[in-house]
Amino acid sequence: MTGIPAFDELERGHVVLAPDPFTRDTAATRPWLIINNDRHPFDGEQYLAMGMTTRTWYDARIPLTAADFRHRQAPKSSAIVPHAVASIAPELMTDYICRVSAGPIDRAVDRLFEYLSG
């Protein structure tokens, strides 16, 4: 992939900026990792996403290394936060950041499944 995808053409692994529901600042955005695939209902109209963070104190995060990026790279050391899940519409997205490879996404989705399956 050489170009930047349109927000209604995102695929699993793309990272975008969208509103941050974890702060009171209504203008704040955070990076979101798209985790759904094309079997997801309303693919292209809604995206299931996991939040990302640069904070290192959260032990359950899935840290990303330079080898985990397929297209471009996050500007700071980043990690996936498996419990921070949202359904995001394309019109809420403001910027495309990068794309993450399958390995860390699969680990994050497995961790979320562990949380939800009891």
Coordinates of C-alpha atoms in Angstrom, one line a residue:
M1 CA 0.0 0.0 0.0
T2 CA 1.4 3.3 -1.0
G3 CA -1.4 5.8 -0.5
I4 CA -3.6 6.9 2.4
P5 CA -7.0 5.1 2.4
A6 CA -10.3 7.0 2.5
F7 CA -12.0 6.7 5.8
D8 CA -14.8 4.6 4.3
E9 CA -12.2 2.2 2.8
L10 CA -10.3 1.3 6.0
E11 CA -9.1 -2.2 6.7
R12 CA -8.1 -4.1 9.7
G13 CA -4.8 -2.7 11.0
H14 CA -5.3 0.9 9.9
V15 CA -4.7 3.5 12.7
V16 CA -6.7 6.8 12.6
L17 CA -7.3 9.7 14.8
A18 CA -10.9 10.1 16.2
P19 CA -12.5 11.6 19.3
D20 CA -11.2 10.6 22.7
P21 CA -14.0 9.5 25.0
F22 CA -11.5 9.2 27.9
T23 CA -11.1 12.9 28.5
R24 CA -13.3 15.9 29.2
D25 CA -11.7 17.9 26.4
T26 CA -14.3 17.6 23.6
A27 CA -11.7 18.6 21.0
A28 CA -9.2 15.8 22.0
T29 CA -8.5 13.0 19.7
R30 CA -6.7 9.7 20.2
P31 CA -5.3 7.0 17.9
W32 CA -7.7 4.1 17.2
L33 CA -6.7 0.8 15.7
I34 CA -9.3 -0.7 13.3
I35 CA -9.9 -4.3 14.3
N36 CA -12.9 -5.4 12.3
N37 CA -12.7 -7.2 9.0
D38 CA -15.0 -7.1 5.9
R39 CA -17.4 -9.5 7.6
H40 CA -18.2 -6.9 10.2
P41 CA -21.8 -5.5 9.9
F42 CA -21.8 -2.1 8.2
D43 CA -18.2 -2.3 7.1
G44 CA -17.2 1.1 5.7
E45 CA -20.0 2.8 7.7
Q46 CA -18.8 1.8 11.2
Y47 CA -15.5 0.5 12.4
L48 CA -14.8 -1.5 15.5
A49 CA -11.6 -0.1 16.9
M50 CA -9.3 -0.4 19.9
G51 CA -7.7 2.6 21.6
M52 CA -3.9 3.1 21.5
T53 CA -1.7 4.7 24.1
T54 CA 1.8 6.0 24.7
R55 CA 1.6 5.3 28.4
T56 CA 3.8 2.5 29.7
W57 CA 2.3 2.0 33.2
Y58 CA -0.6 -0.1 31.9
D59 CA 0.7 -3.8 32.1
A60 CA -2.1 -5.3 30.0
R61 CA -1.3 -3.1 26.9
I62 CA 0.1 -4.7 23.8
P63 CA 3.3 -2.8 23.0
L64 CA 4.2 -2.2 19.3
T65 CA 7.7 -2.3 17.9
A66 CA 9.0 -0.9 14.7
A67 CA 8.6 -4.3 13.1
D68 CA 4.8 -4.3 13.9
F69 CA 4.1 -1.5 11.4
R70 CA 3.2 -2.2 7.7
H71 CA 2.7 1.3 6.4
R72 CA 4.2 4.4 8.0
Q73 CA 4.7 4.4 11.8
A74 CA 3.2 5.9 14.9
P75 CA 5.0 9.1 15.8
K76 CA 5.6 7.9 19.4
S77 CA 6.2 4.6 21.1
S78 CA 2.7 3.1 21.1
A79 CA 0.7 0.2 22.5
I80 CA -2.8 -1.3 21.9
V81 CA -5.3 -1.1 24.8
P82 CA -7.5 -4.2 24.4
H83 CA -10.2 -3.0 26.8
A84 CA -10.7 0.4 25.1
V85 CA -13.2 -0.6 22.3
A86 CA -15.4 1.7 20.3
S87 CA -17.5 1.7 17.1
I88 CA -16.4 4.7 15.1
A89 CA -18.1 6.2 12.1
P90 CA -15.8 7.5 9.3
E91 CA -17.1 11.1 9.6
L92 CA -15.6 11.2 13.2
M93 CA -12.1 10.4 11.9
T94 CA -9.7 13.3 11.4
D95 CA -6.4 11.8 10.2
Y96 CA -4.8 8.5 9.0
I97 CA -1.7 7.6 10.9
C98 CA -0.3 4.2 9.9
R99 CA -1.0 0.5 9.6
V100 CA -0.2 -2.2 12.1
S101 CA 0.5 -5.9 11.1
A102 CA -1.7 -8.8 12.1
G103 CA 0.3 -10.3 15.0
P104 CA -0.3 -7.6 17.6
I105 CA -3.9 -7.1 16.5
D106 CA -4.6 -10.8 16.9
R107 CA -3.1 -10.7 20.4
A108 CA -5.2 -7.7 21.4
V109 CA -8.4 -9.3 20.1
D110 CA -7.6 -12.5 21.9
R111 CA -7.0 -10.5 25.1
L112 CA -10.4 -8.7 24.7
F113 CA -12.1 -12.1 24.1
E114 CA -10.6 -13.3 27.4
Y115 CA -12.0 -10.2 29.2
L116 CA -15.5 -10.8 27.7
S117 CA -15.7 -14.6 28.0
G118 CA -15.2 -14.6 31.7

